[in-house]
mmCIF file of N, CA and C in Angstrom:
data_model
loop_
_atom_site.group_PDB
_atom_site.id
_atom_site.type_symbol
_atom_site.label_atom_id
_atom_site.label_comp_id
_atom_site.label_asym_id
_atom_site.label_seq_id
_atom_site.Cartn_x
_atom_site.Cartn_y
_atom_site.Cartn_z
ATOM 1 N N MET A 231 1.037 -1.097 0.163
ATOM 2 C CA MET A 231 0.313 0.017 0.504
ATOM 3 C C MET A 231 0.590 1.145 -0.134
ATOM 4 N N GLU A 232 0.938 2.482 -0.879
ATOM 5 C CA GLU A 232 1.069 3.578 -0.986
ATOM 6 C C GLU A 232 0.464 4.624 -0.081
ATOM 7 N N PHE A 233 1.462 4.929 0.837
ATOM 8 C CA PHE A 233 0.775 6.509 1.590
ATOM 9 C C PHE A 233 1.030 8.225 0.800
ATOM 10 N N PRO A 234 0.499 8.318 1.227
ATOM 11 C CA PRO A 234 1.175 10.450 0.764
ATOM 12 C C PRO A 234 1.681 10.599 0.168
ATOM 13 N N VAL A 235 2.812 9.861 1.620
ATOM 14 C CA VAL A 235 4.409 10.184 1.122
ATOM 15 C C VAL A 235 5.189 9.449 0.563
ATOM 16 N N ASP A 236 5.005 8.685 0.221
ATOM 17 C CA ASP A 236 4.750 7.870 -1.523
ATOM 18 C C ASP A 236 4.439 8.769 -2.691
ATOM 19 N N LEU A 237 3.076 9.220 -2.191
ATOM 20 C CA LEU A 237 2.975 8.976 -3.415
ATOM 21 C C LEU A 237 2.034 10.696 -4.393
ATOM 22 N N LEU A 238 3.064 11.531 -3.440
ATOM 23 C CA LEU A 238 3.498 12.686 -3.422
ATOM 24 C C LEU A 238 4.723 12.921 -3.943
ATOM 25 N N ARG A 239 5.806 12.707 -4.638
ATOM 26 C CA ARG A 239 7.286 12.601 -4.130
ATOM 27 C C ARG A 239 6.798 14.040 -5.961
ATOM 28 N N ASP A 240 6.155 13.613 -7.607
ATOM 29 C CA ASP A 240 6.123 14.823 -8.194
ATOM 30 C C ASP A 240 4.078 15.152 -8.358
ATOM 31 N N THR A 241 3.842 15.812 -7.637
ATOM 32 C CA THR A 241 3.308 16.980 -6.631
ATOM 33 C C THR A 241 3.505 18.209 -6.252
ATOM 34 N N SER A 242 3.036 19.327 -6.867
ATOM 35 C CA SER A 242 3.053 20.738 -6.416
ATOM 36 C C SER A 242 2.359 21.330 -5.497
ATOM 37 N N HIS A 243 2.522 21.795 -4.800
ATOM 38 C CA HIS A 243 1.582 23.278 -3.640
ATOM 39 C C HIS A 243 0.446 23.297 -4.680
ATOM 40 N N GLU A 244 0.153 24.021 -6.145
ATOM 41 C CA GLU A 244 -0.754 23.934 -6.421
ATOM 42 C C GLU A 244 -1.373 22.859 -7.056
ATOM 43 N N ASP A 245 -1.102 21.500 -7.486
ATOM 44 C CA ASP A 245 -1.379 20.100 -8.094
ATOM 45 C C ASP A 245 -2.130 20.190 -6.691
ATOM 46 N N LEU A 246 -1.956 20.651 -5.819
ATOM 47 C CA LEU A 246 -2.957 19.864 -4.138
ATOM 48 C C LEU A 246 -4.276 20.575 -3.537
ATOM 49 N N GLU A 247 -3.549 21.907 -4.053
ATOM 50 C CA GLU A 247 -4.545 22.695 -3.932
ATOM 51 C C GLU A 247 -5.567 23.351 -5.024
ATOM 52 N N SER A 248 -5.454 23.264 -5.953
ATOM 53 C CA SER A 248 -6.514 22.803 -7.369
ATOM 54 C C SER A 248 -7.413 21.266 -6.964
ATOM 55 N N CYS A 249 -6.874 20.508 -6.670
ATOM 56 C CA CYS A 249 -7.900 18.830 -6.590
ATOM 57 C C CYS A 249 -8.339 19.459 -6.127
ATOM 58 N N ALA A 250 -7.725 20.071 -4.468
ATOM 59 C CA ALA A 250 -9.051 19.833 -3.269
ATOM 60 C C ALA A 250 -9.972 21.602 -3.158
ATOM 61 N N GLU A 251 -9.815 22.503 -4.228
ATOM 62 C CA GLU A 251 -11.001 23.174 -5.072
ATOM 63 C C GLU A 251 -11.478 23.078 -5.590
ATOM 64 N N GLU A 252 -11.388 21.899 -6.591
ATOM 65 C CA GLU A 252 -12.528 20.893 -7.515
ATOM 66 C C GLU A 252 -13.124 19.658 -6.716
ATOM 67 N N TYR A 253 -13.007 19.414 -5.668
ATOM 68 C CA TYR A 253 -13.590 18.442 -4.473
ATOM 69 C C TYR A 253 -14.269 19.346 -3.466
ATOM 70 N N MET A 254 -13.960 20.994 -3.525
ATOM 71 C CA MET A 254 -14.625 21.153 -2.541
ATOM 72 C C MET A 254 -15.970 21.568 -3.364
ATOM 73 N N SER A 255 -15.944 22.147 -4.633
ATOM 74 C CA SER A 255 -16.548 23.067 -5.533
ATOM 75 C C SER A 255 -17.296 21.217 -6.012
ATOM 76 N N GLU A 256 -17.908 20.530 -5.833
ATOM 77 C CA GLU A 256 -18.616 19.103 -6.362
ATOM 78 C C GLU A 256 -18.505 18.665 -4.729
ATOM 79 N N LEU A 257 -18.711 18.301 -3.852
ATOM 80 C CA LEU A 257 -19.183 18.582 -2.341
ATOM 81 C C LEU A 257 -20.210 19.872 -2.294
ATOM 82 N N ALA A 258 -20.108 20.905 -2.644
ATOM 83 C CA ALA A 258 -21.126 21.489 -2.962
ATOM 84 C C ALA A 258 -22.342 21.135 -2.715
ATOM 85 N N ASP A 259 -22.056 21.030 -4.346
ATOM 86 C CA ASP A 259 -23.412 20.562 -5.318
ATOM 87 C C ASP A 259 -23.980 19.600 -5.523
ATOM 88 N N ARG A 260 -22.912 18.340 -4.523
ATOM 89 C CA ARG A 260 -23.969 17.111 -3.896
ATOM 90 C C ARG A 260 -24.830 17.491 -3.551
ATOM 91 N N ASP A 261 -26.316 16.101 -3.698
ATOM 92 C CA ASP A 261 -27.465 17.214 -3.121
ATOM 93 C C ASP A 261 -27.078 15.899 -1.617
ATOM 94 N N LEU A 262 -28.087 17.000 -0.227
ATOM 95 C CA LEU A 262 -28.116 15.998 0.282
ATOM 96 C C LEU A 262 -27.878 14.378 0.919
ATOM 97 N N ASP A 263 -28.952 13.599 0.519
ATOM 98 C CA ASP A 263 -28.992 12.655 0.015
ATOM 99 C C ASP A 263 -27.546 11.845 -0.077
ATOM 100 N N GLN A 264 -26.839 12.121 -0.789
ATOM 101 C CA GLN A 264 -26.128 12.005 -0.859
ATOM 102 C C GLN A 264 -24.485 12.045 0.105
ATOM 103 N N LEU A 265 -24.349 11.434 0.410
ATOM 104 C CA LEU A 265 -23.607 11.175 1.947
ATOM 105 C C LEU A 265 -22.071 10.560 1.848
ATOM 106 N N GLU A 266 -21.042 11.197 2.102
ATOM 107 C CA GLU A 266 -20.077 10.467 1.529
ATOM 108 C C GLU A 266 -19.520 11.174 3.497
ATOM 109 N N TYR A 267 -18.841 9.603 3.616
ATOM 110 C CA TYR A 267 -18.422 9.327 4.788
ATOM 111 C C TYR A 267 -16.435 8.885 4.834
ATOM 112 N N PHE A 268 -16.094 9.757 5.915
ATOM 113 C CA PHE A 268 -14.402 9.038 6.093
ATOM 114 C C PHE A 268 -14.590 8.148 7.264
ATOM 115 N N THR A 269 -14.124 7.184 7.325
ATOM 116 C CA THR A 269 -13.516 6.285 8.014
ATOM 117 C C THR A 269 -12.547 6.324 9.118
ATOM 118 N N GLN A 270 -12.570 6.754 10.524
ATOM 119 C CA GLN A 270 -11.279 6.868 10.440
ATOM 120 C C GLN A 270 -10.450 5.902 11.485
ATOM 121 N N PRO A 271 -9.552 5.482 12.073
ATOM 122 C CA PRO A 271 -8.508 4.739 12.391
ATOM 123 C C PRO A 271 -9.873 3.727 13.522
ATOM 124 N N ASN A 272 -9.870 4.449 14.437
ATOM 125 C CA ASN A 272 -10.722 3.881 15.645
ATOM 126 C C ASN A 272 -12.049 3.771 14.866
ATOM 127 N N ASN A 273 -12.141 3.359 12.921
ATOM 128 C CA ASN A 273 -13.863 3.004 12.566
ATOM 129 C C ASN A 273 -15.138 3.557 13.415
ATOM 130 N N GLU A 274 -14.253 5.342 13.388
ATOM 131 C CA GLU A 274 -15.496 6.021 13.666
ATOM 132 C C GLU A 274 -15.737 6.375 12.758
ATOM 133 N N MET A 275 -16.999 7.104 12.501
ATOM 134 C CA MET A 275 -16.955 7.169 10.841
ATOM 135 C C MET A 275 -17.878 9.148 11.020
ATOM 136 N N VAL A 276 -17.173 9.828 10.238
ATOM 137 C CA VAL A 276 -16.878 10.951 9.675
ATOM 138 C C VAL A 276 -17.504 11.956 8.610
ATOM 139 N N VAL A 277 -18.866 12.740 8.873
ATOM 140 C CA VAL A 277 -19.249 12.855 7.537
ATOM 141 C C VAL A 277 -18.695 13.350 7.171
ATOM 142 N N VAL A 278 -18.659 14.082 5.533
ATOM 143 C CA VAL A 278 -18.072 14.754 4.840
ATOM 144 C C VAL A 278 -18.719 15.641 3.974
ATOM 145 N N SER A 279 -19.029 16.863 4.489
ATOM 146 C CA SER A 279 -20.202 18.164 3.674
ATOM 147 C C SER A 279 -19.228 19.176 3.765
ATOM 148 N N ILE A 280 -19.499 19.606 3.273
ATOM 149 C CA ILE A 280 -19.256 21.314 3.294
ATOM 150 C C ILE A 280 -19.084 21.807 4.377
ATOM 151 N N SER A 281 -20.052 21.884 5.119
ATOM 152 C CA SER A 281 -19.582 22.408 6.291
ATOM 153 C C SER A 281 -18.715 21.487 7.566
ATOM 154 N N SER A 282 -18.189 20.852 7.337
ATOM 155 C CA SER A 282 -17.023 19.451 8.255
ATOM 156 C C SER A 282 -15.933 19.638 7.246
ATOM 157 N N VAL A 283 -15.358 20.545 5.868
ATOM 158 C CA VAL A 283 -14.461 20.493 5.548
ATOM 159 C C VAL A 283 -14.166 22.140 5.766
ATOM 160 N N GLY A 284 -12.516 21.859 5.258
ATOM 161 C CA GLY A 284 -11.937 23.873 5.617
ATOM 162 C C GLY A 284 -11.279 23.321 5.088
ATOM 163 N N PHE A 285 -9.909 25.080 4.426
ATOM 164 C CA PHE A 285 -8.715 24.862 4.501
ATOM 165 C C PHE A 285 -8.262 25.092 4.436
ATOM 166 N N VAL A 286 -6.972 24.701 5.197
ATOM 167 C CA VAL A 286 -5.819 25.356 6.812
ATOM 168 C C VAL A 286 -4.838 25.567 5.418
ATOM 169 N N PRO A 287 -3.773 26.921 6.657
ATOM 170 C CA PRO A 287 -2.670 26.800 5.607
ATOM 171 C C PRO A 287 -1.759 25.080 5.905
ATOM 172 N N LEU A 288 -0.522 25.488 4.708
ATOM 173 C CA LEU A 288 0.397 24.562 4.991
ATOM 174 C C LEU A 288 0.991 25.255 5.955
ATOM 175 N N TYR A 289 1.721 26.147 5.761
ATOM 176 C CA TYR A 289 3.007 26.663 6.489
ATOM 177 C C TYR A 289 2.417 26.849 8.125
ATOM 178 N N GLY A 290 2.490 26.858 8.392
ATOM 179 C CA GLY A 290 1.790 28.079 9.601
ATOM 180 C C GLY A 290 1.030 29.058 9.371
ATOM 181 N N SER A 291 1.304 30.040 8.789
ATOM 182 C CA SER A 291 0.953 31.178 9.050
ATOM 183 C C SER A 291 0.525 31.866 7.953
ATOM 184 N N ASP A 292 1.099 31.158 6.486
ATOM 185 C CA ASP A 292 1.056 31.655 5.573
ATOM 186 C C ASP A 292 0.294 30.796 4.677
ATOM 187 N N GLU A 293 -0.227 31.705 4.810
ATOM 188 C CA GLU A 293 -1.720 31.155 3.360
ATOM 189 C C GLU A 293 -1.817 31.489 1.796
ATOM 190 N N ALA A 294 -0.331 30.944 1.085
ATOM 191 C CA ALA A 294 -0.214 31.131 0.053
ATOM 192 C C ALA A 294 -0.393 29.807 -0.225
ATOM 193 N N CYS A 295 0.214 28.546 0.502
ATOM 194 C CA CYS A 295 -0.609 26.875 0.668
ATOM 195 C C CYS A 295 -1.662 26.391 1.087
ATOM 196 N N LYS A 296 -2.875 25.528 0.657
ATOM 197 C CA LYS A 296 -3.275 25.677 1.746
ATOM 198 C C LYS A 296 -3.779 24.436 0.966
ATOM 199 N N VAL A 297 -4.153 23.071 2.518
ATOM 200 C CA VAL A 297 -4.140 21.765 2.384
ATOM 201 C C VAL A 297 -6.343 22.204 2.419
ATOM 202 N N LEU A 298 -6.993 21.057 2.745
ATOM 203 C CA LEU A 298 -7.860 20.659 2.449
ATOM 204 C C LEU A 298 -8.313 19.464 3.649
ATOM 205 N N ALA A 299 -8.647 20.456 4.803
ATOM 206 C CA ALA A 299 -8.529 19.809 5.513
ATOM 207 C C ALA A 299 -10.271 18.860 6.390
ATOM 208 N N LEU A 300 -10.139 17.992 7.230
ATOM 209 C CA LEU A 300 -11.922 17.317 7.670
ATOM 210 C C LEU A 300 -11.456 17.017 9.501
ATOM 211 N N PHE A 301 -13.139 18.018 9.410
ATOM 212 C CA PHE A 301 -13.049 18.183 10.714
ATOM 213 C C PHE A 301 -13.965 17.012 10.998
ATOM 214 N N THR A 302 -14.501 16.870 12.567
ATOM 215 C CA THR A 302 -15.201 16.278 13.070
ATOM 216 C C THR A 302 -16.138 17.775 14.144
ATOM 217 N N SER A 303 -17.160 17.183 14.201
ATOM 218 C CA SER A 303 -18.149 18.332 15.233
ATOM 219 C C SER A 303 -17.493 18.816 16.572
ATOM 220 N N GLU A 304 -17.428 17.562 16.815
ATOM 221 C CA GLU A 304 -16.626 17.866 18.690
ATOM 222 C C GLU A 304 -15.508 18.346 18.421
ATOM 223 N N ASN A 305 -14.252 18.424 17.881
ATOM 224 C CA ASN A 305 -13.603 18.929 18.446
ATOM 225 C C ASN A 305 -13.339 19.666 16.548
ATOM 226 N N PRO A 306 -14.137 21.147 15.779
ATOM 227 C CA PRO A 306 -14.090 21.554 14.589
ATOM 228 C C PRO A 306 -12.872 22.704 15.381
ATOM 229 N N PHE A 307 -10.951 22.000 15.693
ATOM 230 C CA PHE A 307 -10.008 22.932 15.446
ATOM 231 C C PHE A 307 -8.933 22.122 15.664
ATOM 232 N N SER A 308 -9.390 20.368 15.051
ATOM 233 C CA SER A 308 -8.145 19.802 15.619
ATOM 234 C C SER A 308 -8.577 19.046 13.950
ATOM 235 N N ALA A 309 -7.823 18.845 12.614
ATOM 236 C CA ALA A 309 -8.380 17.718 11.776
ATOM 237 C C ALA A 309 -7.746 16.282 11.824
ATOM 238 N N VAL A 310 -8.955 16.108 11.361
ATOM 239 C CA VAL A 310 -9.144 13.842 11.387
ATOM 240 C C VAL A 310 -8.792 13.686 10.110
ATOM 241 N N ALA A 311 -8.916 14.717 8.962
ATOM 242 C CA ALA A 311 -7.478 13.623 7.946
ATOM 243 C C ALA A 311 -7.911 15.160 7.200
ATOM 244 N N LEU A 312 -6.714 14.866 6.043
ATOM 245 C CA LEU A 312 -5.917 15.909 5.006
ATOM 246 C C LEU A 312 -6.184 15.198 4.002
ATOM 247 N N TYR A 313 -7.414 15.445 3.107
ATOM 248 C CA TYR A 313 -7.290 15.623 1.304
ATOM 249 C C TYR A 313 -6.599 15.609 0.099
ATOM 250 N N LEU A 314 -5.928 14.973 -0.314
ATOM 251 C CA LEU A 314 -4.744 14.194 -0.498
ATOM 252 C C LEU A 314 -4.148 13.603 -2.180
ATOM 253 N N VAL A 315 -4.115 13.651 -2.821
ATOM 254 C CA VAL A 315 -4.205 12.873 -4.109
ATOM 255 C C VAL A 315 -5.861 12.081 -4.762
ATOM 256 N N ASP A 316 -6.225 13.028 -4.177
ATOM 257 C CA ASP A 316 -7.813 12.961 -4.410
ATOM 258 C C ASP A 316 -8.519 11.447 -3.597
ATOM 259 N N GLN A 317 -8.368 12.026 -2.657
ATOM 260 C CA GLN A 317 -8.491 11.359 -1.318
ATOM 261 C C GLN A 317 -8.608 11.211 0.194
ATOM 262 N N TRP A 318 -9.476 11.142 1.144
ATOM 263 C CA TRP A 318 -8.860 11.622 2.516
ATOM 264 C C TRP A 318 -8.061 10.534 2.638
ATOM 265 N N TRP A 319 -7.621 11.010 3.541
ATOM 266 C CA TRP A 319 -6.469 10.414 4.656
ATOM 267 C C TRP A 319 -6.092 10.544 5.800
ATOM 268 N N ALA A 320 -5.933 9.360 6.906
ATOM 269 C CA ALA A 320 -6.016 9.819 8.178
ATOM 270 C C ALA A 320 -5.010 10.199 9.171
ATOM 271 N N VAL A 321 -4.565 11.270 9.709
ATOM 272 C CA VAL A 321 -3.644 12.609 9.908
ATOM 273 C C VAL A 321 -2.246 11.697 10.333
ATOM 274 N N GLU A 322 -2.803 10.276 10.997
ATOM 275 C CA GLU A 322 -2.191 9.298 11.377
ATOM 276 C C GLU A 322 -1.367 8.102 10.244
ATOM 277 N N ASP A 323 -1.509 8.313 9.314
ATOM 278 C CA ASP A 323 -1.549 7.672 8.020
ATOM 279 C C ASP A 323 -0.215 8.876 7.220
ATOM 280 N N ILE A 324 -0.984 9.959 6.940
ATOM 281 C CA ILE A 324 -0.449 10.966 6.087
ATOM 282 C C ILE A 324 1.886 10.572 5.889
ATOM 283 N N LEU A 325 2.813 10.715 7.294
ATOM 284 C CA LEU A 325 3.647 10.147 6.489
ATOM 285 C C LEU A 325 4.560 9.465 7.041
ATOM 286 N N LYS A 326 3.309 7.918 7.213
ATOM 287 C CA LYS A 326 3.889 6.234 6.418
ATOM 288 C C LYS A 326 4.123 6.300 5.558
ATOM 289 N N THR A 327 4.893 5.254 5.713
ATOM 290 C CA THR A 327 5.601 5.277 3.938
ATOM 291 C C THR A 327 5.671 3.161 3.712
ATOM 292 N N SER A 328 5.501 3.154 2.212
ATOM 293 C CA SER A 328 5.674 1.791 2.111
ATOM 294 C C SER A 328 7.231 1.233 1.821
ATOM 295 N N ASP A 329 7.883 2.759 1.801
ATOM 296 C CA ASP A 329 9.144 2.237 1.215
ATOM 297 C C ASP A 329 10.070 2.135 2.778
ATOM 298 N N ASN A 330 10.927 0.661 2.541
ATOM 299 C CA ASN A 330 11.598 0.128 3.663
ATOM 300 C C ASN A 330 13.148 1.103 3.681
ATOM 301 N N PHE A 331 13.372 1.665 2.507
ATOM 302 C CA PHE A 331 14.957 2.898 2.869
ATOM 303 C C PHE A 331 14.428 4.356 4.039
ATOM 304 N N ARG A 332 13.257 4.474 2.600
ATOM 305 C CA ARG A 332 12.832 5.752 4.457
ATOM 306 C C ARG A 332 13.015 5.682 5.827
ATOM 307 N N ASN A 333 13.730 6.319 6.725
ATOM 308 C CA ASN A 333 13.832 6.251 8.245
ATOM 309 C C ASN A 333 13.984 7.506 8.736
ATOM 310 N N GLY A 334 12.690 7.224 9.388
ATOM 311 C CA GLY A 334 13.225 9.182 10.159
ATOM 312 C C GLY A 334 12.346 10.606 9.137
ATOM 313 N N LEU A 335 12.534 11.082 10.151
ATOM 314 C CA LEU A 335 12.132 12.563 9.253
ATOM 315 C C LEU A 335 13.667 13.192 8.215
ATOM 316 N N ILE A 336 13.128 14.157 7.217
ATOM 317 C CA ILE A 336 14.210 13.790 6.400
ATOM 318 C C ILE A 336 15.121 15.175 6.679
ATOM 319 N N GLN A 337 16.482 15.640 7.263
ATOM 320 C CA GLN A 337 16.687 16.665 7.802
ATOM 321 C C GLN A 337 16.896 17.659 6.854
ATOM 322 N N GLU A 338 17.407 17.848 5.654
ATOM 323 C CA GLU A 338 16.602 18.870 4.937
ATOM 324 C C GLU A 338 15.929 18.841 3.441
ATOM 325 N N CYS A 339 15.052 19.636 3.671
ATOM 326 C CA CYS A 339 14.215 19.590 2.288
ATOM 327 C C CYS A 339 15.379 19.975 0.945
ATOM 328 N N LYS A 340 15.008 18.844 0.020
ATOM 329 C CA LYS A 340 16.272 19.730 -1.303
ATOM 330 C C LYS A 340 14.339 19.866 -1.936
ATOM 331 N N LYS A 341 13.502 18.656 -2.194
ATOM 332 C CA LYS A 341 11.984 19.067 -2.951
ATOM 333 C C LYS A 341 10.952 19.614 -2.700
ATOM 334 N N GLU A 342 10.247 20.164 -3.452
ATOM 335 C CA GLU A 342 8.879 20.875 -2.617
ATOM 336 C C GLU A 342 8.088 19.450 -2.257
ATOM 337 N N GLN A 343 8.305 18.755 -2.829
ATOM 338 C CA GLN A 343 7.537 17.552 -2.235
ATOM 339 C C GLN A 343 7.997 16.868 0.092
ATOM 340 N N GLU A 344 8.993 17.639 -0.288
ATOM 341 C CA GLU A 344 9.909 16.619 0.960
ATOM 342 C C GLU A 344 8.983 18.421 2.058
ATOM 343 N N ARG A 345 8.834 19.791 1.762
ATOM 344 C CA ARG A 345 8.766 19.921 2.003
ATOM 345 C C ARG A 345 7.489 20.231 2.746
ATOM 346 N N ILE A 346 6.054 20.157 2.074
ATOM 347 C CA ILE A 346 4.915 19.432 2.491
ATOM 348 C C ILE A 346 5.308 18.616 3.351
ATOM 349 N N LEU A 347 5.368 18.071 2.991
ATOM 350 C CA LEU A 347 5.598 16.302 4.392
ATOM 351 C C LEU A 347 6.087 16.909 5.486
ATOM 352 N N HIS A 348 7.515 17.877 4.951
ATOM 353 C CA HIS A 348 7.216 18.878 6.963
ATOM 354 C C HIS A 348 6.140 19.272 7.030
ATOM 355 N N SER A 349 5.402 20.020 6.652
ATOM 356 C CA SER A 349 4.747 21.159 7.032
ATOM 357 C C SER A 349 3.859 19.783 7.608
ATOM 358 N N MET A 350 3.039 18.715 6.920
ATOM 359 C CA MET A 350 2.277 17.510 7.179
ATOM 360 C C MET A 350 2.548 17.812 8.333
ATOM 361 N N ASP A 351 3.853 17.322 8.804
ATOM 362 C CA ASP A 351 3.911 16.871 10.151
ATOM 363 C C ASP A 351 4.057 17.812 11.065
ATOM 364 N N GLY A 352 4.012 19.104 11.194
ATOM 365 C CA GLY A 352 3.002 20.177 11.848
ATOM 366 C C GLY A 352 1.705 20.880 11.835
ATOM 367 N N LEU A 353 1.245 19.393 11.231
ATOM 368 C CA LEU A 353 0.257 20.320 11.249
ATOM 369 C C LEU A 353 -0.395 19.026 12.060
ATOM 370 N N MET A 354 -0.038 17.908 12.264
ATOM 371 C CA MET A 354 -0.762 16.502 13.892
ATOM 372 C C MET A 354 -0.472 16.808 14.664
#
């Protein structure tokens, strides 16, 4: 199984944000009887709706780069999932990897993908 850290190798900030904006537009146009759910690692279901998602800055307070996050009504200040590479990912799974040669954090960001991953680590 591949995880976002494996799939984001050739993804730019613009691609992430553009896909999320398209998804958000589709979500806003859906009928209320077409509910989507995200299953958390603890098997709790979260309704994905226009009122439970929002953009969060990827780099602290820098609003230039944003990712789409999913929140629960019980805790609207802590994301339970992020929308990356056209699907929802549990926050716990974002930095997992299927690459046996990756171990620990990368100390120096040489690529935009590495910078994205370091920022996601800060969101958790």
